Coordinates of C-alpha atoms in Angstrom, one line a residue:
Chain A
X30 CA 5.5 -6.5 32.9
X31 CA 3.3 -8.3 30.4
X32 CA 4.4 -7.3 27.0
X33 CA 1.6 -8.8 24.8
X34 CA -1.8 -9.4 26.3
X35 CA -4.8 -11.0 24.3
X36 CA -8.2 -11.4 26.0
X37 CA -10.9 -13.2 24.3
X38 CA -9.5 -12.4 20.7
X39 CA -11.9 -13.2 18.1
X40 CA -12.0 -12.4 14.2
X41 CA -15.0 -13.4 12.0
X42 CA -15.0 -13.1 8.1
X43 CA -18.9 -13.3 7.9
X44 CA -19.8 -16.5 9.4
X45 CA -15.9 -18.0 9.7
X46 CA -14.1 -17.5 12.5
X47 CA -10.5 -16.8 11.7
X48 CA -9.8 -16.7 15.3
X49 CA -11.9 -17.2 18.6
X50 CA -11.5 -16.5 21.7
X51 CA -7.8 -16.6 22.2
X52 CA -6.1 -15.4 25.2
X53 CA -3.2 -15.6 26.4
X54 CA -0.3 -13.3 28.4
X55 CA 3.4 -12.9 27.4
X56 CA 5.8 -11.5 29.9
X57 CA 8.4 -9.1 28.7
X58 CA 11.5 -11.0 27.7
X59 CA 9.8 -14.5 26.8
X60 CA 10.4 -16.0 23.7
X61 CA 7.3 -17.6 22.6
X62 CA 6.6 -20.3 19.3
X63 CA 3.4 -19.5 17.9
X64 CA 2.5 -22.8 16.3
X65 CA -0.1 -24.2 13.9
X66 CA -0.7 -25.7 10.4
X67 CA -1.3 -23.2 7.7
X68 CA -4.7 -21.4 8.0
X69 CA -4.7 -22.1 12.0
X70 CA -5.2 -18.4 12.7
X71 CA -1.5 -17.8 13.5
X72 CA -1.2 -14.6 11.2
X73 CA -4.8 -13.5 11.7
X74 CA -3.7 -13.3 15.4
X75 CA -0.5 -11.7 14.5
X76 CA -2.2 -9.0 12.5
X77 CA -4.7 -8.4 15.3
X78 CA -1.7 -7.9 17.7
X79 CA -0.2 -5.2 15.0
X80 CA -3.5 -3.4 14.7
X81 CA -3.6 -3.9 11.3
X82 CA -7.0 -5.5 11.5
X83 CA -9.7 -4.9 14.3
X84 CA -11.0 -7.6 16.2
X85 CA -14.9 -8.7 16.0
X86 CA -14.6 -9.0 19.8
X87 CA -12.0 -9.0 22.6
X88 CA -8.8 -7.0 23.2
X89 CA -5.4 -7.0 23.0
X90 CA -2.4 -4.8 24.5
X91 CA 1.2 -4.3 23.8
X92 CA 3.4 -3.2 26.7
X93 CA 0.1 -2.3 29.0
X94 CA -1.2 0.0 26.3
X95 CA -4.2 -1.1 24.1
X96 CA -4.4 -2.1 20.5
X97 CA -4.5 0.0 18.4
X98 CA -2.5 2.5 20.2
X99 CA 0.9 4.1 21.1
X100 CA 2.3 0.8 22.2
X101 CA 2.7 -0.2 18.7
X102 CA 5.5 2.1 18.2
X103 CA 7.5 -0.2 20.4
X104 CA 6.6 -3.0 18.2
X105 CA 8.6 -4.6 15.1
X106 CA 6.7 -7.1 12.5
X107 CA 7.6 -9.1 9.8
X108 CA 4.2 -10.7 9.0
X109 CA 4.4 -13.3 6.0
X110 CA 6.7 -12.6 3.2
X111 CA 8.2 -9.0 3.8
X112 CA 7.5 -6.8 1.1
X113 CA 9.3 -3.4 -0.1
X114 CA 9.2 -0.8 -2.4
X115 CA 10.5 -2.3 -5.5
X116 CA 12.0 0.7 -7.0
X117 CA 14.1 1.8 -3.8
X118 CA 17.4 0.2 -2.6
X119 CA 17.2 -2.1 0.6
X120 CA 19.0 0.8 2.5
X121 CA 16.3 3.7 1.1
X122 CA 13.5 1.1 2.2
X123 CA 14.7 1.2 5.6
X124 CA 15.5 4.8 5.5
X125 CA 11.5 5.4 4.6
X126 CA 10.4 2.9 7.4
X127 CA 12.8 5.1 9.8
X128 CA 11.4 8.4 8.7
X129 CA 7.8 7.1 9.2
X130 CA 8.2 5.8 12.6
X131 CA 11.0 8.4 13.5
X132 CA 13.8 8.9 16.0
X133 CA 15.8 6.4 14.0
X134 CA 19.6 7.3 13.3
X135 CA 21.5 6.6 10.1
X136 CA 23.8 4.7 12.5
X137 CA 21.1 2.6 13.1
X138 CA 20.3 1.6 9.9
X139 CA 23.8 0.8 9.5
X140 CA 23.7 -1.5 12.5
X141 CA 20.7 -3.5 11.2
X142 CA 22.4 -3.8 7.8
X143 CA 25.4 -5.3 9.2
X144 CA 23.6 -7.6 12.1
X145 CA 21.7 -9.1 9.0
X146 CA 24.8 -9.2 7.0
X147 CA 23.1 -7.2 4.2
X148 CA 25.7 -3.9 4.1
X149 CA 27.3 -5.1 0.6
X150 CA 23.9 -5.6 -1.2
X151 CA 22.0 -2.8 0.9
X152 CA 22.7 -0.4 -2.1
X153 CA 20.7 -2.5 -5.0
X154 CA 17.3 -2.1 -5.5
X155 CA 15.1 -4.8 -3.9
X156 CA 13.8 -5.6 -7.1
X157 CA 17.1 -7.6 -7.8
X158 CA 17.1 -9.3 -4.1
X159 CA 16.6 -13.2 -3.6
X160 CA 13.7 -14.6 -1.3
X161 CA 17.0 -14.7 1.4
X162 CA 18.0 -11.2 0.9
X163 CA 14.3 -9.9 1.1
X164 CA 13.9 -12.3 4.4
X165 CA 17.0 -10.9 6.1
X166 CA 15.8 -7.2 5.0
X167 CA 12.5 -7.5 6.5
X168 CA 14.4 -8.9 10.0
X169 CA 16.3 -5.8 9.5
X170 CA 13.3 -3.2 9.2
X171 CA 11.5 -5.0 12.1
X172 CA 14.7 -4.0 14.3
X173 CA 15.0 -0.7 13.1
X174 CA 13.7 1.4 16.3
X175 CA 14.9 -1.0 18.9
X176 CA 11.5 -2.6 19.3
X177 CA 10.7 -4.2 22.9
X178 CA 8.3 -6.6 21.0
X179 CA 8.8 -8.5 17.9
X180 CA 6.0 -10.2 16.1
X181 CA 7.4 -12.5 13.4
X182 CA 5.7 -14.5 11.2
X183 CA 7.1 -17.5 9.4
X184 CA 10.4 -15.6 9.6
X185 CA 12.4 -18.3 7.7
X186 CA 9.7 -19.3 4.9
X187 CA 11.3 -19.8 1.7
X188 CA 15.0 -19.9 3.3
X189 CA 17.7 -22.6 2.5
X190 CA 19.1 -24.3 5.6
X191 CA 21.8 -21.9 5.8
X192 CA 19.6 -19.1 5.7
X193 CA 17.4 -20.7 8.3
X194 CA 20.5 -21.2 10.5
X195 CA 21.4 -17.4 10.4
X196 CA 17.9 -16.2 11.2
X197 CA 17.6 -18.6 13.9
X198 CA 21.1 -17.4 15.3
X199 CA 20.0 -13.5 14.8
X200 CA 16.8 -14.4 17.3
X201 CA 19.2 -15.7 19.7
X202 CA 21.2 -12.5 19.5
X203 CA 18.3 -10.3 19.6
X204 CA 16.2 -12.3 22.7
X205 CA 19.7 -11.8 24.7
X206 CA 19.0 -8.2 24.5
X207 CA 15.5 -8.8 26.3
X208 CA 13.5 -8.3 23.4
X209 CA 10.1 -10.0 23.7
X210 CA 9.5 -12.6 20.7
X211 CA 6.3 -14.0 19.2
X212 CA 7.2 -16.0 16.4
X213 CA 5.2 -18.1 14.3
X214 CA 5.9 -21.2 12.5
X215 CA 4.2 -24.3 11.3
X216 CA 7.1 -26.4 11.5
X217 CA 8.3 -27.1 15.2
X218 CA 11.9 -28.1 14.2
X219 CA 12.2 -24.7 13.2
X220 CA 11.8 -22.7 16.3
X221 CA 12.5 -25.5 19.2
X222 CA 16.0 -24.1 19.5
X223 CA 15.0 -20.8 20.2
X224 CA 11.8 -20.7 21.9
X225 CA 11.1 -21.4 25.8
X226 CA 7.1 -21.7 25.6
X227 CA 4.5 -22.7 22.9
X228 CA 1.1 -21.4 22.2
X229 CA -0.4 -23.8 19.7
X230 CA -3.5 -22.7 17.6
X231 CA -5.9 -25.0 15.2
X232 CA -8.9 -23.8 13.6
X233 CA -8.8 -20.4 15.3
X234 CA -8.7 -21.8 18.7
X235 CA -6.0 -21.9 21.0
X236 CA -5.0 -25.7 21.6
X237 CA -1.5 -25.6 23.8
X238 CA 0.1 -22.9 25.7
X239 CA 2.7 -24.5 28.0
X240 CA 6.6 -24.9 27.7
X241 CA 8.1 -26.5 25.0
X242 CA 9.3 -29.3 27.0
X243 CA 5.9 -30.2 27.7
X244 CA 4.9 -30.2 24.0
X245 CA 7.8 -32.2 23.2
X246 CA 7.1 -34.6 25.6
X247 CA 3.5 -35.1 24.5
X248 CA 4.6 -35.4 20.6
X249 CA 7.4 -37.5 21.7
X250 CA 5.0 -39.9 23.8
X251 CA 3.2 -41.0 20.6
X252 CA 5.0 -41.4 17.3
X253 CA 8.4 -40.8 15.4
X254 CA 8.7 -40.6 11.6
X255 CA 11.9 -41.8 10.0
X256 CA 13.7 -41.6 7.0
X257 CA 15.3 -44.8 5.6
X258 CA 17.4 -45.8 2.8
X259 CA 18.9 -49.4 2.4
X260 CA 21.2 -51.4 -0.3
X261 CA 17.9 -53.1 -1.1
X262 CA 15.3 -51.0 -1.3
X263 CA 12.5 -53.9 -1.8
X264 CA 13.9 -55.9 0.8
X265 CA 13.7 -52.7 3.2
X266 CA 9.9 -52.5 2.4
X267 CA 9.3 -56.0 2.6
X268 CA 11.0 -55.9 6.3
X269 CA 8.9 -53.0 7.5
X270 CA 5.5 -54.5 6.4
X271 CA 6.4 -57.8 7.8
X272 CA 7.4 -55.9 11.2
X273 CA 3.7 -54.7 10.9
X274 CA 4.6 -51.2 9.8
X275 CA 3.5 -48.9 6.8
X276 CA 6.2 -47.7 4.7
X277 CA 5.5 -44.8 2.5
X278 CA 7.7 -44.2 -0.5
X279 CA 9.7 -41.0 -0.5
X280 CA 11.8 -41.2 -3.8
X281 CA 13.5 -43.7 -5.5
X282 CA 15.8 -44.1 -2.4
X283 CA 13.8 -43.3 0.6
X284 CA 10.8 -44.6 2.6
X285 CA 9.4 -42.9 5.4
X286 CA 7.9 -44.9 8.3
X287 CA 6.0 -43.6 11.5
X288 CA 6.6 -46.3 14.4
X289 CA 5.4 -45.4 18.2
X290 CA 8.0 -43.8 20.3
X291 CA 8.4 -47.2 22.4
X292 CA 9.4 -48.8 19.2
X293 CA 11.6 -46.3 18.0
X294 CA 14.9 -47.5 19.5
X295 CA 14.3 -51.5 18.5
X296 CA 13.4 -50.5 14.8
X297 CA 17.1 -50.4 13.4
X298 CA 18.2 -53.8 15.2
X299 CA 14.9 -55.2 13.9
X300 CA 15.7 -54.5 10.4
X301 CA 19.4 -55.9 10.7
X302 CA 18.0 -59.1 12.0
X303 CA 15.7 -58.9 8.7
X304 CA 19.0 -58.9 6.8
X305 CA 18.5 -55.5 5.5
X306 CA 21.4 -53.4 5.1
X307 CA 20.9 -49.8 6.1
X308 CA 22.6 -47.3 4.4
X309 CA 21.1 -44.1 6.2
X310 CA 18.7 -43.3 8.6
X311 CA 17.2 -40.0 9.7
X312 CA 14.9 -38.8 12.2
X313 CA 12.3 -36.3 10.7
X314 CA 11.7 -32.8 11.7
X315 CA 8.1 -33.2 13.0
X316 CA 5.8 -31.0 10.9
X317 CA 2.5 -29.7 12.6
X318 CA 0.7 -30.6 9.8
X319 CA 1.3 -34.4 11.0
X320 CA 2.5 -34.6 14.3
X321 CA 0.9 -31.6 16.1
X322 CA -2.4 -32.5 14.3
X323 CA -2.2 -35.9 15.5
X324 CA -2.0 -34.6 19.1
X325 CA -5.1 -32.3 18.7
X326 CA -7.2 -35.0 17.2
X327 CA -6.3 -37.2 19.8
X328 CA -6.6 -34.7 22.6
X329 CA -9.3 -32.8 21.2
X330 CA -9.2 -29.7 23.7
X331 CA -6.9 -27.1 25.0
X332 CA -4.7 -28.1 27.5
Chain B
X18 CA 1.9 16.5 14.9
X19 CA 5.4 14.4 15.0
X20 CA 3.7 11.4 13.8
X21 CA 2.2 13.5 10.9
X22 CA 5.6 15.3 10.1
X23 CA 7.1 12.0 10.0
X24 CA 4.9 10.8 7.7
X25 CA 5.4 13.9 5.2
X26 CA 9.1 13.3 5.3
X27 CA 9.0 9.6 4.6
X28 CA 6.6 9.8 1.8
X29 CA 8.4 13.0 0.1
X30 CA 11.4 10.7 0.5
X31 CA 9.7 8.1 -1.4
X32 CA 8.2 10.4 -3.9
X33 CA 11.1 12.1 -4.9
X34 CA 12.8 8.7 -5.8
X35 CA 10.2 7.9 -8.0
X36 CA 10.3 8.7 -11.8
X37 CA 6.9 9.3 -12.4
X38 CA 7.0 12.3 -10.4
X39 CA 9.5 13.9 -12.5
X40 CA 8.0 12.4 -15.8
X41 CA 5.0 14.5 -15.0
X42 CA 7.1 17.9 -13.8
X43 CA 8.7 17.4 -17.3
X44 CA 5.5 17.1 -19.1
X45 CA 4.1 20.5 -17.8
X46 CA 7.3 22.4 -17.3
X47 CA 8.8 21.9 -20.6
X48 CA 6.9 20.0 -23.0
X49 CA 3.9 22.5 -22.9
X50 CA 6.0 25.7 -23.0
X51 CA 8.2 24.4 -25.9
X52 CA 5.4 23.4 -27.9
X53 CA 3.7 26.9 -27.3
X54 CA 7.2 28.5 -28.4
X55 CA 7.2 26.4 -31.8
X56 CA 3.5 27.1 -32.4
X57 CA 4.4 30.8 -32.0
X58 CA 7.3 30.6 -34.1
X59 CA 5.5 28.5 -36.6
X60 CA 3.0 31.6 -36.7
X61 CA 5.6 34.2 -37.1
X62 CA 7.4 32.4 -40.0
X63 CA 4.4 31.4 -42.1
X64 CA 1.9 34.1 -41.4
X65 CA 3.7 37.4 -40.9
X66 CA 4.0 39.6 -43.7
X67 CA 1.4 37.5 -45.4
X68 CA -2.0 38.8 -46.6
X69 CA -3.7 37.9 -43.2
X70 CA -1.3 40.2 -41.3
X71 CA -2.7 43.7 -41.0
X72 CA -0.7 46.0 -39.0
X73 CA 0.4 44.2 -35.7
X74 CA -1.9 41.6 -35.8
X75 CA 0.5 38.6 -35.9
X76 CA 2.5 40.5 -33.3
X77 CA -0.6 40.5 -31.2
X78 CA -1.3 36.9 -31.4
X79 CA 2.4 35.8 -30.5
X80 CA 2.2 37.9 -27.7
X81 CA -0.9 36.4 -26.5
X82 CA 0.1 32.7 -27.0
X83 CA 3.9 32.8 -26.8
X84 CA 4.9 35.6 -24.3
X85 CA 5.9 34.4 -20.9
X86 CA 2.2 35.7 -19.4
X87 CA 0.7 33.7 -22.5
X88 CA 2.9 30.8 -21.9
X89 CA 2.1 30.8 -18.4
X90 CA -1.7 31.5 -19.0
X91 CA -1.8 28.6 -21.4
X92 CA 0.0 26.4 -19.3
X93 CA -3.0 27.0 -16.5
X94 CA -5.6 26.6 -19.2
X95 CA -4.5 24.0 -21.3
X96 CA -4.5 20.9 -18.9
X97 CA -7.9 21.6 -17.9
X98 CA -9.2 21.2 -21.4
X99 CA -7.8 17.6 -22.5
X100 CA -9.8 14.8 -21.5
X101 CA -9.2 13.1 -18.9
X102 CA -7.7 16.5 -17.8
X103 CA -3.9 16.6 -17.3
X104 CA -4.7 18.0 -14.0
X105 CA -6.9 15.0 -13.1
X106 CA -3.9 12.5 -14.3
X107 CA -1.7 14.3 -12.3
X108 CA -3.5 14.1 -9.4
X109 CA -4.4 10.2 -9.9
X110 CA -1.0 9.3 -10.4
X111 CA 0.3 11.1 -7.2
X112 CA -2.5 9.9 -5.2
X113 CA -1.7 6.0 -6.7
X114 CA 1.7 6.6 -5.9
X115 CA 0.8 7.9 -2.1
X116 CA -2.0 5.8 -1.0
X117 CA -2.3 2.9 -3.9
X118 CA 1.1 1.5 -3.5
X119 CA 0.8 0.2 -0.2
X120 CA -1.8 -1.9 -1.6
X121 CA -0.1 -3.0 -4.8
X122 CA 2.9 -3.6 -3.1
X123 CA 1.2 -5.0 -0.3
X124 CA 3.1 -2.2 2.1
X125 CA 0.5 -1.4 4.3
X126 CA 1.6 -4.1 6.9
X127 CA 4.8 -2.3 6.7
X128 CA 3.5 1.3 7.0
X129 CA 1.0 1.0 9.4
X130 CA 3.4 -0.7 11.9
X131 CA 5.7 1.8 11.4
X132 CA 3.7 4.5 11.9
X133 CA 0.4 3.1 13.6
X134 CA -1.5 6.5 14.0
X135 CA -3.8 6.1 11.0
X136 CA -4.9 9.7 11.4
X137 CA -1.5 10.9 11.1
X138 CA -0.8 8.6 8.0
X139 CA -3.8 9.8 6.3
X140 CA -2.9 13.4 6.8
X141 CA 0.7 13.2 6.2
X142 CA -0.1 11.4 2.6
X143 CA -2.7 14.2 2.1
X144 CA -0.1 17.2 2.8
X145 CA 2.6 15.5 0.4
X146 CA -0.1 15.2 -2.0
X147 CA -0.6 18.8 -1.5
X148 CA 2.9 19.8 -1.8
X149 CA 3.7 18.0 -4.9
X150 CA 0.8 19.5 -6.9
X151 CA 2.0 22.9 -5.2
X152 CA 5.4 22.5 -6.9
X153 CA 4.0 21.2 -10.2
X154 CA 2.0 24.2 -10.7
X155 CA 4.3 26.7 -9.0
X156 CA 7.0 25.0 -11.6
X157 CA 4.6 25.6 -14.3
X158 CA 4.2 29.1 -13.5
X159 CA 8.1 29.7 -13.3
X160 CA 9.3 27.8 -16.3
X161 CA 6.6 30.0 -18.3
X162 CA 8.9 32.8 -17.3
X163 CA 12.0 31.1 -18.3
X164 CA 10.6 29.5 -21.7
X165 CA 8.8 32.9 -22.3
X166 CA 12.2 34.8 -21.7
X167 CA 13.9 32.2 -24.1
X168 CA 11.4 33.1 -26.8
X169 CA 11.6 36.6 -26.4
X170 CA 15.0 36.1 -28.1
X171 CA 13.3 35.0 -31.4
X172 CA 9.9 36.3 -30.9
X173 CA 8.4 39.5 -30.6
X174 CA 7.2 39.2 -27.0
X175 CA 7.5 41.0 -23.9
X176 CA 6.8 40.4 -20.3
X177 CA 3.7 42.6 -20.1
X178 CA 0.6 40.7 -18.2
X179 CA -1.4 40.7 -15.0
X180 CA 1.2 38.4 -13.5
X181 CA -0.3 38.6 -9.8
X182 CA -3.9 37.9 -10.9
X183 CA -2.7 34.9 -12.7
X184 CA -0.8 33.5 -9.6
X185 CA -3.6 34.0 -7.8
X186 CA -5.7 31.6 -10.5
X187 CA -2.8 29.1 -10.0
X188 CA -3.2 29.0 -6.0
X189 CA -6.9 28.9 -6.9
X190 CA -6.8 26.0 -9.0
X191 CA -4.1 24.2 -6.4
X192 CA -6.6 24.8 -3.4
X193 CA -9.1 23.2 -5.7
X194 CA -6.9 20.2 -5.9
X195 CA -7.8 19.3 -2.2
X196 CA -11.1 18.1 -3.1
X197 CA -9.7 16.2 -6.1
X198 CA -7.2 14.4 -4.1
X199 CA -9.5 13.7 -1.6
X200 CA -11.7 11.9 -4.3
X201 CA -8.5 10.2 -5.8
X202 CA -7.7 8.8 -2.5
X203 CA -10.8 7.7 -1.8
X204 CA -11.3 5.9 -5.0
X205 CA -8.2 4.2 -5.3
X206 CA -8.4 3.0 -1.4
X207 CA -11.9 2.1 -2.3
X208 CA -11.1 0.2 -5.3
X209 CA -8.3 -1.6 -3.5
X210 CA -6.5 -1.8 -7.0
X211 CA -4.7 1.1 -8.6
X212 CA -5.7 0.5 -12.1
X213 CA -9.4 0.7 -11.4
X214 CA -9.2 3.4 -8.9
X215 CA -7.5 5.5 -11.6
X216 CA -10.1 4.5 -14.0
X217 CA -13.2 5.7 -11.5
X218 CA -11.0 9.1 -10.8
X219 CA -10.7 9.6 -14.5
X220 CA -14.3 8.8 -15.5
X221 CA -16.5 8.5 -12.7
X222 CA -17.6 12.3 -12.3
X223 CA -17.7 12.4 -16.2
X224 CA -19.8 9.5 -16.4
X225 CA -22.3 10.9 -13.8
X226 CA -22.2 14.5 -15.4
X227 CA -22.4 13.0 -18.8
X228 CA -25.5 11.1 -17.9
X229 CA -27.3 14.1 -16.4
X230 CA -26.4 16.2 -19.9
X231 CA -28.0 13.3 -21.9
X232 CA -31.0 13.4 -19.6
X233 CA -31.3 17.2 -19.9
X234 CA -30.6 16.9 -23.5
X235 CA -32.8 14.6 -24.8
X236 CA -35.9 14.4 -22.2
X237 CA -35.2 18.1 -20.3
X238 CA -36.7 19.0 -17.1
X239 CA -39.4 21.5 -18.5
X240 CA -42.0 19.6 -19.8
X241 CA -44.4 17.4 -17.7
X242 CA -43.6 14.1 -18.8
X243 CA -43.9 10.7 -17.3
X244 CA -40.2 10.7 -16.3
X245 CA -40.4 14.1 -15.1
X246 CA -43.7 13.8 -13.1
X247 CA -41.6 12.6 -10.1
X248 CA -39.2 15.3 -10.1
X249 CA -42.1 17.9 -10.4
X250 CA -44.0 16.5 -7.8
X251 CA -41.0 16.6 -5.6
X252 CA -40.4 20.1 -6.5
X253 CA -37.1 19.2 -7.6
X254 CA -37.2 20.8 -11.4
X255 CA -35.6 23.9 -10.3
X256 CA -32.9 22.1 -8.4
X257 CA -32.3 19.5 -11.1
X258 CA -32.0 22.6 -13.7
X259 CA -29.4 24.1 -11.1
X260 CA -27.3 21.2 -10.9
X261 CA -24.6 21.6 -13.3
X262 CA -23.3 24.4 -10.9
X263 CA -22.6 22.3 -8.5
X264 CA -20.9 19.2 -10.9
X265 CA -17.2 18.3 -9.7
X266 CA -15.4 19.1 -12.9
X267 CA -16.9 22.6 -14.1
X268 CA -16.4 23.6 -10.2
X269 CA -12.6 22.0 -10.3
X270 CA -11.3 23.6 -13.1
X271 CA -13.0 27.1 -12.9
X272 CA -9.9 29.0 -11.7
X273 CA -7.8 27.4 -14.9
X274 CA -10.7 28.1 -17.4
X275 CA -11.6 31.3 -16.1
X276 CA -9.2 33.2 -18.7
X277 CA -11.0 31.5 -21.6
X278 CA -12.9 34.5 -22.8
X279 CA -10.0 37.1 -21.7
X280 CA -7.9 34.9 -24.3
X281 CA -10.7 34.4 -26.9
X282 CA -11.2 38.3 -26.8
X283 CA -7.7 38.8 -27.0
X284 CA -7.5 36.9 -29.8
X285 CA -10.1 38.8 -31.6
X286 CA -13.4 36.8 -30.8
X287 CA -16.3 38.2 -29.4
X288 CA -16.9 36.0 -26.3
X289 CA -18.8 38.4 -24.1
X290 CA -21.8 38.5 -26.6
X291 CA -21.8 35.1 -27.5
X292 CA -24.3 32.3 -26.0
X293 CA -22.6 29.0 -25.5
X294 CA -25.3 27.2 -24.5
X295 CA -24.5 23.8 -22.8
X296 CA -21.0 24.5 -23.4
X297 CA -21.1 27.8 -21.0
X298 CA -20.1 25.6 -17.9
X299 CA -17.3 24.0 -19.7
X300 CA -15.9 27.2 -21.0
X301 CA -15.7 28.4 -17.3
X302 CA -18.9 30.4 -17.7
X303 CA -22.1 30.7 -15.4
X304 CA -20.1 30.2 -12.3
X305 CA -18.0 32.5 -10.3
X306 CA -15.0 31.6 -8.7
X307 CA -16.3 32.2 -5.0
X308 CA -19.2 29.8 -6.1
X309 CA -16.9 27.1 -7.2
X310 CA -14.6 27.3 -4.2
X311 CA -17.4 27.1 -1.9
X312 CA -18.7 24.4 -3.9
X313 CA -15.0 22.4 -3.7
X314 CA -14.8 23.2 -0.3
X315 CA -18.2 21.2 0.0
X316 CA -16.8 18.2 -1.9
X317 CA -13.6 18.5 0.0
X318 CA -15.4 17.9 3.5
X319 CA -17.4 15.2 2.0
X320 CA -14.6 13.2 0.6
X321 CA -12.6 13.9 3.1
X322 CA -14.9 12.8 6.0
X323 CA -15.6 9.5 4.1
X324 CA -12.4 8.9 3.3
X325 CA -11.0 9.2 7.0
X326 CA -13.9 7.0 8.4
X327 CA -13.1 4.5 6.2
X328 CA -9.5 4.5 6.4
X329 CA -9.5 4.3 10.1
X330 CA -11.8 1.3 10.1
X331 CA -10.6 -0.6 7.5
X332 CA -8.7 -3.9 7.9
X333 CA -5.4 -3.9 6.0
X334 CA -3.6 -7.3 4.9

């Protein structure tokens, strides 16, 4: 069964098209990454699917029912930074949402709080929560009524690496229960371990719809970025320039260098040949502002 | 229907956890009766037995203002004579709590996902607003009885009074709140900003009505002058002269202000024979309660229809 369906979805603000003619179908149980740089139209699309804004053209459906409509009662969302009533406790915020939706027991509130490891802090007022706690509480609220569809917009925004790993693990557990998840991010590395399929959007238009592996191959087929540190910073810069690369300073210690994928495996040995003593070499997470945009610019049309 | 009930339960849950709800209730339920009792005591101590106290004059005055019935009557009238009226302050603040916070706290994206039936969301919020307002007014009525009874310990007062009729006026004042809430919801939703919305609720009707009054006082509709020639040609003169009968504020507070003349008479004034001129409407004269209720029903339908149309159509962030 199709869980989420968009057909020619368009949203214009005056003459500016935030989303233009976006169409896709997501089958029930699929976990789909929604990728695109900031301002690409991800959040607008999610808002359209959640019935918060009305399309200028096109339609969408959730579980076969038109949006807006009763299908939305089966949807949990976390769109942008989760917001709460600051004068209520975390638990009271969940209680309010559960009353609003209906059919949610007190036990379920305990369950979701336990799931996101927020039982201890749940009786504190939300005004005192950290960004990470708010993010986790937002996920708990999205799960309150056991939604069959989850729309998550940058759920790891502002989280530290531990928090990101926790959210990622939570999503894997939710996915195992058969929940359909559409998760947006502008950082490929954040979601590549969770999703199976990618929808990529840029300037409001859908540029890519296919398996994650296909996108990764296309990105890898071009360039990779590394962060390098050496005992002699200047020698490292000189060697990179000699080899024909352009080192970009990151800080006093690291430089970033982008190399064609085919040459990546030879990079370290070439530096050693130039008498550069490498202390650290890290492959950088490919951000969509970088790698994906290169793909789009070179490709220029949807796949 | 279930969706509306869900919204009512959720919004009551929220409102009862907001300190503002209790502060407003305390101001009306406790502060006003206490002030009236203090005033009654001051009159008793300072005027009783003095040269102005002929016969039972002071006892009568104290009965009129500080008896249980007197306090209940003042609790209904008093809030309608401050500016902005305490009724409008209460209505604006409840409206801000129920429909303004979603914008200021960025909560629409949560509320309308938890309950996507927008008509139910709006209907539920309106029911909660009216419920809180009913509790506010009923509490004022009941607290007057309580504080009035306490006052009977040290003041020469008793329970005499037209309690049933007064309760009817309270109920009518509550009913008139429907139009005021529709207006307040509309302004706050329209403004997308609580502070601006509240300012509009407080001052927009007064501003429009004030401009009319200035025009009427300074120029008037009677003489055929350059400004009035258009109205005269359009045969609008009579309509414009009659306009104050349809003003929002005059009609809204008609039930609360209707005991004014009764009170003035009870205190020895000659209200019935006086001509208050432009203040007649302000004092609750010149319009009947049935007229006022019909006018407010019209406002409720107009503001309600506009609000519903906007609420169903508007994109929320």
